[in-house]
Amino acid sequence: MAYRLGVDVGGTFTDLLLFEESTGAFWRHKTPSTPHDSSEGILNGLNAICEKASITPADIEIFLHGTTVATNAVLEGKGARVGLIVTEGYRQVMQIARSFVPGGLAGWIVWPKPQPMAALEDTVEIKGRMTAQGQELRPIDDENIRAALLKLKAKGVEALTVSLMNAYLNGEHEARVGELAAEIMPDVPVSMSHIVLPEMQEYERTLTTVANAAVRPVVGRYVRNLRTQLRNAGMAGKLSLLRSDGGLMTSEKSEEHPVSLLMSGPAGGVTGAIWVGKNSGIRNILTLDVGGTSTDVALIENLEARRVRTTEVGHLAVRASALDVKTVGAGGGSIAYVPELTKALRVGPQSAGAVPGPVAYGKGGTLPTVTDANVVLGYLPEALLGGTFKLDREGSIKAVQTIADALKIDLYAAARGIIDIVNENMFGALRMISVQQGYDPRDFALMGFGGAGPLHVNAVARLMGSWPAVSPVSPGVLCALGDATTRMRTETARSFSTLASKTTTEALTDILAEMETQIRGELETEGVAADEISVVFEVDIRYSGQAFEVPMEVTLADLTEKGVPFLTQRFDEEHNRLFTFNMDSEHEIVNLRAVALGQALDLPAAKLPEGNGDPVAARLRDHELYMDGRMMPAVIYDRARLRARDVIKGPAIVIEMDSTTLIEADCIATVDAVGNILITLA
């Protein structure tokens, strides 16, 4: 029997999902996260879930993990002290940055400029220079490099970045600096720009490499510690981490290249949603992943998630492939308040988090949150996690009453106001990834998951016009399911920078074929069988003179057969969809990228027994909730007892171990063959 374990560590809970590959049987478990050392929560969960499935950790062949360690290090400014080595004359590369000030015209007056991740006093210049064609213009000098390294060593830097001018075309100078650094500072990890990001634009290349260096010690410690703990617990299987782009990398590779992990957390939910879509026949999906602190949204078209070339965390924007996920500070723990000045209700982005959590959790919280509003309205019944978790309804009423008093309205109107505002925040994030990217949300289904997604998915689908609203099987641990069902992925890039009119198809296909060989080799050394590897290519194109390019996916067969005009024509179509116009300028091919993928795990979804359409067997009890301005009768159902083809009329609540689904008054829900709840307007 082959077992895979997916683990997703969130701010509030650590979710685990154990799969038996041949049968598709699965076990799930939620355990409180341990922010001081996540591996503690992971091991608690590992032992608990192995006990549930009657196996030992030794039976687990593959351990797959989505983590926010790198993200949090950046957000909290806990990265390592980075030393930066640059070409003579480029010492201020991080300070000058892109001269871009966010905000209105007065932005430069009020904008506190973020501290660069490598300080000016930790940046040193060395002699030597490559030309823009990658030829040596001035040689480097070993003594000069040694002096620079000794200076940084004396300052006590914890990580080193080497980013030299034009190194993306020829990395020989950087490699030599790396060799000398290994002698002089053997314990300090070195990140070189021609390996981390071999693309033009020296600021983006330097920034990405510095970010990689800054999180290396933190991620390295975490990964090594986790690996040791798992080995001690008897797990001898493979440990892989989820990349920002939804693929997997081995834990060893993640220690060298942690900049690829910055969006690891949200990527799990998107890959999980694709798996659900595949099994239930829904191909276009907007995802709504609502946790305790934030909501992540993404767009999936034809079972492919949109990818972007920049990963944004806080004010840091690095050049690394990531799923196009937008995050807003709206979650179950978001705090509601009424500012003295405006007397207008606000919700979030501050959150009650895991400690003390919402008032309803009875852990000492005092401020009213979204969860408390859901409890007051009757959308969250008092017993959670299968009755093991009792909610403090009295406490929630007291907390929300403070909002009602401040606004001089009644309790239920105040609670409904909190929910309406948080739904609008989610709606705003969804518009950013659909309408503002040229997609019509009415062509998509909306899938709600995470602990609180299914509570809000019906209301948000109504705002978007995206039907059906989907509550997938085990929505609370869908991120862990995504971690468990994804595949190995790695990529490499080259700068090309040539006008399309001066490019031959042969020149392009030769380089792409060479990149394919290199990248296949990389996955093979990571233990993926040669016949399981597939390669896709991306070409970045822009109109000559533009500052930004659009990535286009392409196959070697198409390119060989239809040539360069096929590429430029597709670019024109995509540019028109994104920006509604085209230009007469020449096309320029900027970067080439090759992406190697392992085989996706073809996990079947377990089929539900069929019912006759009447959900009476799952009916738990009658209930009252507040909707459309009045109290109305509703029914509570147990999700575990629902059958395929069951039809539930709203208003109704479906409860399960890790989540609660709300079906609104004028809506109707159907259970599909694999157990997803599909809600549409009655």
XYZ file of C-alpha atoms in Angstrom:
682
model
C 0.000 0.000 0.000
C 1.391 3.415 -0.979
C 0.502 6.366 1.238
C 0.962 10.109 0.549
C 0.549 12.757 3.239
C -0.324 16.376 2.415
C 0.320 18.915 5.171
C -0.713 22.573 5.066
C 0.416 24.834 7.908
C -1.826 27.878 8.368
C -1.783 30.681 10.903
C -4.566 29.083 12.960
C -4.695 25.377 12.090
C -2.358 22.757 10.610
C -4.330 20.553 8.185
C -3.365 16.997 7.253
C -4.721 14.730 4.550
C -3.524 11.141 4.161
C -4.145 9.312 0.868
C -3.961 5.652 -0.058
C -2.943 5.888 -3.721
C -4.512 2.759 -5.210
C -7.963 3.020 -3.572
C -8.309 6.813 -3.159
C -9.285 6.266 0.495
C -8.372 9.246 2.658
C -8.178 10.369 6.286
C -8.146 13.999 7.428
C -7.069 15.755 10.595
C -6.891 19.336 11.920
C -4.608 20.301 14.786
C -3.828 23.771 16.240
C -0.717 25.367 14.641
C 2.349 25.959 16.825
C 3.748 29.299 15.542
C 6.945 29.135 17.657
C 7.963 25.914 15.838
C 5.604 24.602 13.120
C 7.218 21.148 13.108
C 5.698 20.515 16.564
C 2.148 20.894 15.221
C 3.064 18.804 12.160
C 4.333 15.900 14.304
C 1.256 16.021 16.576
C -0.889 15.776 13.451
C 1.291 13.058 11.874
C 0.944 10.770 14.900
C -2.807 11.415 15.181
C -3.546 10.736 11.505
C -1.372 7.592 11.392
C -3.342 6.286 14.382
C -6.640 7.014 12.561
C -5.498 5.045 9.518
C -3.831 2.281 11.608
C -0.432 2.730 9.941
C 2.983 3.891 11.164
C 4.913 6.924 9.813
C 7.234 4.404 8.093
C 4.378 3.509 5.702
C 4.262 7.042 4.256
C 6.196 7.130 0.961
C 5.788 10.804 0.101
C 5.362 13.736 2.494
C 4.133 16.908 0.722
C 4.107 20.222 2.451
C 2.862 23.770 1.815
C 4.502 26.296 4.105
C 4.383 30.007 4.904
C 7.818 30.060 6.608
C 9.438 32.056 3.766
C 6.410 34.391 3.436
C 6.325 35.194 7.136
C 10.097 35.820 7.249
C 9.604 38.510 4.562
C 6.416 40.008 6.046
C 7.869 40.215 9.561
C 11.286 41.426 8.385
C 12.925 38.362 9.971
C 15.195 37.552 7.014
C 18.927 37.069 7.461
C 21.503 39.889 7.204
C 22.545 39.773 3.547
C 25.931 40.803 2.114
C 25.748 41.885 -1.553
C 28.604 41.852 -4.084
C 28.078 43.955 -7.231
C 30.065 45.257 -10.210
C 32.072 48.461 -9.760
C 29.762 51.479 -10.062
C 26.565 49.617 -9.114
C 26.679 49.825 -5.318
C 23.305 51.655 -5.047
C 21.325 49.207 -7.204
C 19.004 48.263 -4.287
C 18.530 51.882 -3.151
C 17.722 53.387 -6.565
C 15.380 50.449 -7.220
C 12.743 51.302 -9.857
C 12.141 54.913 -8.709
C 8.508 53.914 -8.367
C 6.388 55.567 -5.659
C 2.950 54.031 -5.014
C -0.014 56.293 -4.255
C -1.165 59.622 -5.657
C 0.849 62.678 -6.695
C 1.838 63.437 -3.099
C 2.954 59.819 -2.562
C 6.616 60.821 -2.346
C 5.869 63.101 0.639
C 4.028 60.548 2.762
C 5.485 57.249 1.536
C 8.012 55.746 3.971
C 10.442 53.966 1.639
C 10.861 50.326 2.668
C 14.350 49.278 3.828
C 16.132 47.289 1.087
C 16.800 43.652 2.079
C 20.540 44.218 1.613
C 21.778 47.365 3.392
C 24.104 49.835 1.668
C 26.831 49.250 4.283
C 26.652 45.505 3.486
C 27.076 46.108 -0.270
C 30.576 45.994 -1.796
C 31.846 46.519 -5.345
C 34.426 44.398 -7.193
C 36.429 44.980 -10.385
C 35.686 43.195 -13.656
C 32.936 43.525 -16.253
C 31.024 41.507 -18.870
C 29.644 43.143 -22.027
C 25.967 43.047 -23.016
C 26.925 40.160 -25.336
C 28.414 38.113 -22.473
C 32.102 38.640 -23.458
C 34.703 39.533 -20.818
C 35.452 43.283 -21.036
C 37.606 43.636 -17.897
C 38.948 40.657 -15.945
C 38.226 40.082 -12.242
C 41.000 40.159 -9.635
C 41.137 37.449 -6.938
C 42.841 39.705 -4.373
C 40.182 42.384 -4.866
C 37.417 39.762 -4.363
C 39.115 38.338 -1.217
C 39.299 41.827 0.292
C 35.581 42.367 -0.401
C 34.654 39.014 1.143
C 36.783 39.634 4.267
C 35.083 43.011 4.697
C 31.637 41.358 4.618
C 32.818 38.557 6.916
C 33.933 41.142 9.477
C 30.458 42.726 9.347
C 28.933 39.381 10.290
C 26.624 38.811 7.292
C 24.549 35.599 7.513
C 23.966 35.104 3.775
C 25.717 36.265 0.613
C 24.388 37.435 -2.765
C 26.524 37.824 -5.882
C 24.871 39.868 -8.644
C 27.219 41.183 -11.326
C 26.393 43.226 -14.422
C 25.329 41.065 -17.426
C 25.992 37.845 -15.461
C 22.741 36.437 -16.891
C 24.608 35.954 -20.204
C 27.841 34.643 -18.699
C 28.154 33.593 -15.060
C 31.924 32.876 -14.974
C 32.808 35.894 -12.807
C 30.025 35.122 -10.315
C 31.069 31.483 -10.130
C 34.645 32.518 -9.222
C 33.336 34.779 -6.433
C 31.333 31.777 -5.206
C 34.468 29.577 -5.125
C 36.408 32.139 -3.077
C 33.423 32.678 -0.741
C 33.348 28.935 -0.022
C 36.986 29.204 1.199
C 36.648 32.435 3.198
C 33.080 32.072 4.584
C 32.376 28.331 4.438
C 29.277 28.500 6.689
C 27.501 31.288 4.805
C 25.070 30.245 2.028
C 25.817 31.936 -1.328
C 23.100 32.858 -3.872
C 24.299 33.739 -7.392
C 22.093 35.751 -9.742
C 22.952 33.739 -12.902
C 21.579 30.613 -11.179
C 18.606 32.110 -9.316
C 17.328 34.284 -12.202
C 19.257 34.295 -15.497
C 17.218 37.171 -16.998
C 17.987 40.778 -17.949
C 16.998 43.852 -15.849
C 19.670 44.007 -13.150
C 17.441 45.435 -10.412
C 14.861 42.616 -10.603
C 17.645 40.038 -10.877
C 19.497 41.463 -7.858
C 16.335 41.883 -5.772
C 15.179 38.306 -6.414
C 18.623 36.904 -5.579
C 18.866 39.015 -2.404
C 15.382 37.854 -1.322
C 16.494 34.277 -1.955
C 19.580 34.816 0.213
C 17.593 36.547 2.972
C 15.203 33.643 3.534
C 17.751 30.855 2.980
C 18.974 30.514 6.588
C 15.405 30.608 7.977
C 13.994 28.131 5.452
C 17.122 25.949 5.642
C 16.866 25.645 9.432
C 13.148 24.893 9.232
C 13.490 22.246 6.498
C 16.476 20.503 8.119
C 14.759 20.493 11.510
C 11.534 19.080 10.008
C 13.470 16.429 8.067
C 15.319 15.334 11.233
C 12.114 15.205 13.282
C 10.325 13.142 10.606
C 13.276 10.729 10.301
C 13.285 10.344 14.109
C 9.562 9.579 13.996
C 10.375 6.740 11.586
C 9.309 8.325 8.285
C 11.859 7.335 5.643
C 9.850 8.563 2.626
C 10.485 11.558 0.361
C 9.905 15.092 1.678
C 8.797 17.645 -0.947
C 7.655 21.262 -0.636
C 5.054 23.125 -2.656
C 6.371 25.951 -4.869
C 4.576 29.269 -5.452
C 3.641 28.096 -8.970
C 1.782 25.034 -7.721
C 4.522 22.491 -8.496
C 6.702 20.522 -6.086
C 10.417 20.704 -5.263
C 12.518 18.362 -3.124
C 13.313 19.615 0.361
C 17.043 19.740 -0.548
C 16.355 21.993 -3.553
C 14.110 24.241 -1.435
C 17.064 24.969 0.881
C 19.025 26.410 -2.085
C 16.107 28.110 -3.833
C 13.587 29.225 -1.176
C 12.501 32.296 -3.204
C 10.238 29.809 -5.047
C 8.341 29.109 -1.809
C 7.019 32.633 -1.139
C 3.449 31.801 -2.196
C 3.615 28.132 -1.197
C 0.683 28.434 1.242
C -2.098 29.679 -1.095
C -0.884 27.497 -4.008
C -2.137 24.348 -2.249
C -5.746 25.499 -2.309
C -5.616 26.288 -6.019
C -4.143 22.874 -6.929
C -6.778 21.260 -4.675
C -9.559 23.163 -6.461
C -8.254 21.934 -9.847
C -8.430 18.330 -8.569
C -12.040 18.859 -7.406
C -12.936 20.488 -10.744
C -11.438 17.575 -12.684
C -13.494 15.048 -10.707
C -16.768 16.959 -10.852
C -16.598 18.166 -14.456
C -16.341 21.913 -13.660
C -13.630 23.442 -15.861
C -13.787 27.193 -15.107
C -13.480 28.082 -11.427
C -12.966 31.161 -9.274
C -11.520 30.086 -5.921
C -12.435 31.637 -2.563
C -10.086 30.349 0.160
C -11.222 31.920 3.439
C -9.012 31.308 6.460
C -8.900 32.925 9.882
C -6.867 35.968 8.864
C -7.075 36.373 5.100
C -8.900 35.334 1.948
C -6.976 34.130 -1.133
C -8.658 34.192 -4.543
C -7.510 32.801 -7.905
C -8.847 32.108 -11.398
C -8.795 28.689 -13.077
C -9.627 28.573 -16.787
C -10.126 25.202 -18.458
C -8.542 23.494 -15.398
C -5.369 25.599 -15.751
C -4.555 28.165 -13.076
C -3.335 31.573 -14.264
C 0.361 32.092 -13.514
C 2.246 35.366 -13.138
C 5.953 36.140 -13.374
C 6.121 38.181 -10.163
C 5.507 37.028 -6.621
C 4.330 39.855 -4.373
C 4.640 39.635 -0.606
C 4.010 42.879 1.289
C 5.985 45.550 -0.584
C 8.423 42.998 -2.010
C 7.893 41.989 -5.656
C 10.344 39.323 -6.815
C 10.682 37.734 -10.240
C 9.596 34.140 -9.613
C 6.732 32.177 -11.165
C 3.647 32.018 -8.973
C -0.034 31.244 -9.298
C -1.967 34.482 -9.765
C -3.384 34.662 -6.243
C -4.728 37.883 -4.695
C -5.014 38.154 -0.918
C -7.227 40.458 1.150
C -7.296 40.862 4.926
C -10.777 39.373 5.305
C -11.244 36.126 7.234
C -13.191 34.484 10.029
C -11.081 36.296 12.623
C -11.268 39.778 11.020
C -12.187 42.352 13.668
C -15.170 44.720 13.236
C -14.959 48.258 14.635
C -16.555 51.695 14.318
C -13.973 54.538 14.103
C -14.771 57.602 16.252
C -14.180 59.948 13.303
C -16.442 58.537 10.575
C -18.917 56.451 12.623
C -18.938 54.021 9.683
C -18.558 50.263 10.218
C -15.179 48.767 9.192
C -14.070 45.107 9.127
C -10.396 43.975 9.128
C -7.632 43.746 8.095
C -6.687 43.265 11.803
C -7.448 39.714 12.933
C -7.952 37.960 16.248
C -5.768 35.129 14.803
C -5.324 31.807 16.626
C -4.658 33.487 19.986
C -6.991 34.756 21.444
C -9.266 34.088 18.433
C -12.929 35.161 18.056
C -15.018 35.688 21.242
C -17.066 32.602 20.281
C -14.011 30.353 20.786
C -13.961 31.219 24.506
C -10.177 31.634 24.570
C -10.183 35.136 25.983
C -11.101 37.114 22.843
C -13.132 40.289 23.514
C -13.376 42.039 20.120
C -16.259 41.254 17.720
C -15.152 39.278 14.617
C -16.744 37.898 11.441
C -17.071 34.485 13.152
C -19.014 36.113 16.008
C -21.369 37.795 13.515
C -21.974 34.390 11.855
C -22.758 32.876 15.279
C -25.206 35.705 16.169
C -27.077 35.336 12.851
C -27.395 31.584 13.370
C -25.183 30.694 10.370
C -22.656 28.910 12.613
C -24.391 26.402 14.915
C -23.019 26.200 18.453
C -21.294 22.806 18.155
C -18.282 22.618 15.780
C -15.680 19.935 14.815
C -18.242 17.162 15.288
C -19.470 18.488 18.636
C -16.020 18.526 20.267
C -15.899 22.324 20.027
C -18.628 24.411 21.723
C -19.110 28.026 20.675
C -19.917 30.747 23.203
C -23.024 32.320 21.637
C -23.666 34.609 24.633
C -20.147 36.057 24.331
C -20.625 36.681 20.602
C -23.929 38.494 21.180
C -22.279 40.721 23.810
C -19.384 41.564 21.460
C -21.561 42.346 18.403
C -23.916 44.400 20.621
C -21.059 46.937 21.076
C -21.141 47.532 17.288
C -24.944 47.795 17.291
C -24.793 50.383 20.096
C -22.104 52.437 18.340
C -24.205 52.518 15.134
C -27.528 52.867 17.022
C -29.120 49.920 15.154
C -30.410 46.525 16.286
C -28.157 43.519 16.995
C -29.058 41.475 13.889
C -28.704 44.413 11.518
C -25.219 45.068 12.961
C -24.199 41.414 12.583
C -25.537 41.282 9.014
C -23.660 44.528 8.275
C -20.371 42.906 9.340
C -21.032 39.919 7.036
C -22.056 42.177 4.104
C -18.845 44.212 4.385
C -16.582 41.179 4.542
C -18.411 39.684 1.521
C -17.855 42.938 -0.400
C -14.119 42.766 0.429
C -13.988 39.241 -1.022
C -16.000 40.413 -4.049
C -13.435 43.204 -4.619
C -10.539 40.728 -4.644
C -12.408 38.436 -7.059
C -13.077 41.355 -9.441
C -9.314 42.029 -9.545
C -8.557 38.556 -10.926
C -11.596 38.278 -13.222
C -13.172 41.500 -14.560
C -9.920 43.499 -14.416
C -8.087 40.757 -16.372
C -10.717 40.651 -19.115
C -12.776 37.663 -17.862
C -16.554 37.573 -17.334
C -17.233 36.112 -13.850
C -20.582 34.748 -15.085
C -18.639 32.144 -17.101
C -17.148 30.666 -13.896
C -18.281 28.621 -10.913
C -17.253 29.946 -7.482
C -15.635 27.399 -5.144
C -15.468 28.243 -1.434
C -13.054 26.399 0.864
C -10.796 26.907 3.857
C -12.495 26.952 7.262
C -14.935 29.763 6.431
C -15.209 29.645 2.600
C -18.460 27.605 2.413
C -20.155 30.013 4.869
C -19.634 32.945 2.488
C -19.577 31.293 -0.951
C -23.354 31.543 -1.572
C -23.528 35.301 -0.819
C -20.358 36.096 -2.807
C -21.579 34.042 -5.810
C -24.699 36.217 -5.807
C -22.558 39.385 -5.932
C -20.399 37.946 -8.747
C -23.142 36.251 -10.748
C -20.902 33.154 -10.687
C -23.034 29.995 -10.395
C -22.980 27.299 -9.160
C -21.462 28.148 -5.787
C -19.473 25.018 -4.886
C -18.707 23.632 -1.432
C -16.169 20.842 -2.165
C -15.662 17.652 -0.140
C -13.619 18.358 3.042
C -13.272 22.098 2.256
C -11.376 22.813 5.475
C -8.413 20.657 4.422
C -8.520 21.300 0.661
C -5.086 22.993 0.761
C -3.605 19.797 2.205
C -5.392 17.843 -0.543
C -3.759 20.157 -3.115
C -0.357 19.498 -1.544
C -1.007 15.741 -1.789
C -2.136 15.678 -5.439
C 0.347 17.994 -7.157
C 3.456 17.120 -9.206
C 7.191 17.899 -9.355
C 8.080 21.065 -11.267
C 11.260 22.968 -12.108
C 12.099 25.719 -14.590
C 14.988 27.545 -16.228
C 15.180 30.793 -18.226
C 17.415 32.516 -20.816
C 17.407 36.072 -22.088
C 17.021 36.334 -25.888
C 16.302 40.059 -26.530
C 15.993 40.009 -30.342
C 13.419 41.571 -32.688
C 11.060 38.973 -34.139
C 11.930 40.124 -37.680
C 15.607 39.291 -37.061
C 14.875 35.878 -35.471
C 14.754 32.541 -37.271
C 12.598 29.641 -36.107
C 15.759 27.451 -35.997
C 17.568 29.840 -33.633
C 14.613 29.676 -31.229
C 14.010 25.927 -31.387
C 17.741 25.146 -30.954
C 17.923 27.075 -27.665
C 14.626 25.633 -26.420
C 15.795 22.082 -27.194
C 19.041 22.728 -25.317
C 17.076 24.069 -22.313
C 14.806 21.012 -22.440
C 17.784 18.656 -22.111
C 19.129 20.607 -19.128
C 15.831 20.741 -17.285
C 14.906 17.095 -17.894
C 18.259 16.212 -16.345
C 17.426 18.287 -13.268
C 14.163 16.433 -12.620
C 15.819 13.059 -13.238
C 18.433 13.819 -10.564
C 15.504 14.588 -8.224
C 14.280 11.033 -8.753
C 11.563 11.456 -11.422
C 11.527 8.688 -14.051
C 12.511 9.926 -17.556
C 9.264 8.696 -19.194
C 7.151 10.613 -16.669
C 8.612 14.044 -17.509
C 6.861 16.510 -19.802
C 8.242 19.915 -20.799
C 6.370 23.101 -21.677
C 7.898 26.336 -22.978
C 7.155 29.987 -22.378
C 8.257 32.899 -24.542
C 8.095 36.483 -23.196
C 7.163 38.955 -25.959
C 6.569 42.738 -26.033
C 6.252 45.523 -28.590
C 9.709 47.034 -29.130
C 10.098 49.956 -26.726
C 7.651 48.619 -24.121
C 8.924 48.044 -20.570
C 6.760 44.984 -19.793
C 6.359 41.699 -21.622
C 3.569 39.103 -21.856
C 4.480 35.414 -21.379
C 3.068 33.030 -24.037
C 2.994 29.243 -23.651
C 4.155 27.362 -26.741
C 5.106 23.833 -27.855
C 8.158 22.926 -29.949
C 5.895 21.223 -32.510
C 3.804 24.376 -33.035
C 6.896 26.543 -33.284
C 8.644 24.263 -35.789
C 5.520 23.955 -37.938
C 4.132 27.536 -37.858
C 7.270 29.582 -37.143
C 7.755 32.954 -35.461
C 4.634 34.638 -37.027
C 2.483 32.169 -35.026
C 4.006 33.589 -31.804
C 3.564 37.262 -32.704
C -0.027 36.720 -33.821
C -0.879 35.013 -30.501
C 0.813 37.856 -28.633
C -1.360 40.410 -30.487
C -4.513 38.498 -29.463
C -3.446 38.293 -25.795
C -2.343 41.976 -25.715
C -5.716 42.969 -27.109
C -7.549 40.884 -24.472
C -5.503 42.408 -21.632
C -5.302 46.024 -22.778
C -7.985 46.303 -25.563
C -5.534 47.656 -28.177
C -2.572 46.659 -30.375
C 0.421 48.632 -31.643
C 2.134 48.888 -35.039
C 5.607 48.582 -33.477
C 7.845 45.594 -34.137
C 7.655 42.564 -31.827
C 10.603 41.768 -29.557
C 11.245 38.306 -28.094
C 12.682 38.972 -24.623
C 13.048 35.780 -22.536
C 12.711 32.054 -23.127
C 11.661 29.665 -20.369
C 11.437 25.881 -20.123
C 9.309 24.197 -17.446
C 9.687 20.481 -16.681
C 6.803 18.677 -14.981
C 6.620 15.259 -13.350
C 3.514 13.129 -13.768
C 0.358 14.307 -11.992
C -1.038 11.807 -9.517
C -4.267 10.478 -10.992
C -6.243 10.131 -7.752
C -9.851 9.102 -8.171
C -12.489 10.826 -6.038
C -14.577 8.380 -4.023
C -18.164 8.137 -5.351
C -21.067 8.664 -2.929
C -23.911 6.127 -2.722
C -26.928 7.436 -4.647
C -30.026 8.736 -2.901
C -33.540 9.447 -4.166
C -33.155 13.224 -3.940
C -34.633 13.559 -0.441
C -31.987 14.454 2.185
C -34.165 13.302 5.115
C -31.548 10.776 6.332
C -29.022 13.616 6.843
C -31.482 15.914 8.639
C -30.257 16.727 12.163
C -32.647 19.328 13.580
C -34.716 22.439 12.933
C -33.033 25.790 13.404
C -33.680 29.524 13.203
C -31.500 32.056 11.405
C -31.646 35.726 10.375
C -31.830 36.434 6.651
C -33.387 39.046 4.370
C -34.184 41.261 7.363
C -36.096 38.728 9.494
C -35.772 35.485 11.479
C -36.767 32.431 9.434
C -36.938 28.652 9.982
C -34.076 26.553 8.541
C -32.797 22.977 8.761
C -29.370 21.690 9.817
C -27.967 18.693 7.883
C -25.024 16.366 8.540
C -22.784 16.284 5.467
C -21.476 12.780 6.208
C -24.971 11.348 5.697
C -25.832 13.132 2.447
C -26.203 11.004 -0.704
C -25.519 11.814 -4.361
C -28.446 13.609 -6.082
C -29.868 14.860 -2.744
C -31.567 18.260 -3.122
C -31.559 20.752 -0.217
C -33.830 23.799 -0.259
C -32.525 26.990 1.421
C -32.276 28.377 3.964
C -30.235 25.458 5.328
C -26.930 24.719 7.038
C -24.744 21.688 6.303
C -22.213 20.876 9.020
C -19.141 18.621 8.923
C -15.897 18.052 10.806
C -13.886 20.925 9.329
C -16.355 23.428 7.882
C -19.958 24.701 7.667
C -21.886 25.397 4.435
C -24.650 28.024 4.340
C -27.399 27.777 1.706
C -29.375 31.038 1.434
C -33.144 31.537 1.370
C -33.933 31.644 -2.375
C -31.301 29.068 -3.342
C -31.254 25.334 -3.860
C -28.343 22.890 -3.425
C -27.667 19.589 -5.170
C -25.114 16.968 -4.111
C -23.070 15.677 -7.070
C -21.735 12.132 -7.631
C -18.525 12.707 -5.644
C -20.114 14.671 -2.794
C -19.622 18.345 -3.753
C -22.530 20.625 -2.840
C -23.574 22.756 -5.842
C -25.715 25.778 -4.948
C -27.774 27.667 -7.566
C -30.605 30.214 -7.504
C -33.970 28.496 -7.009
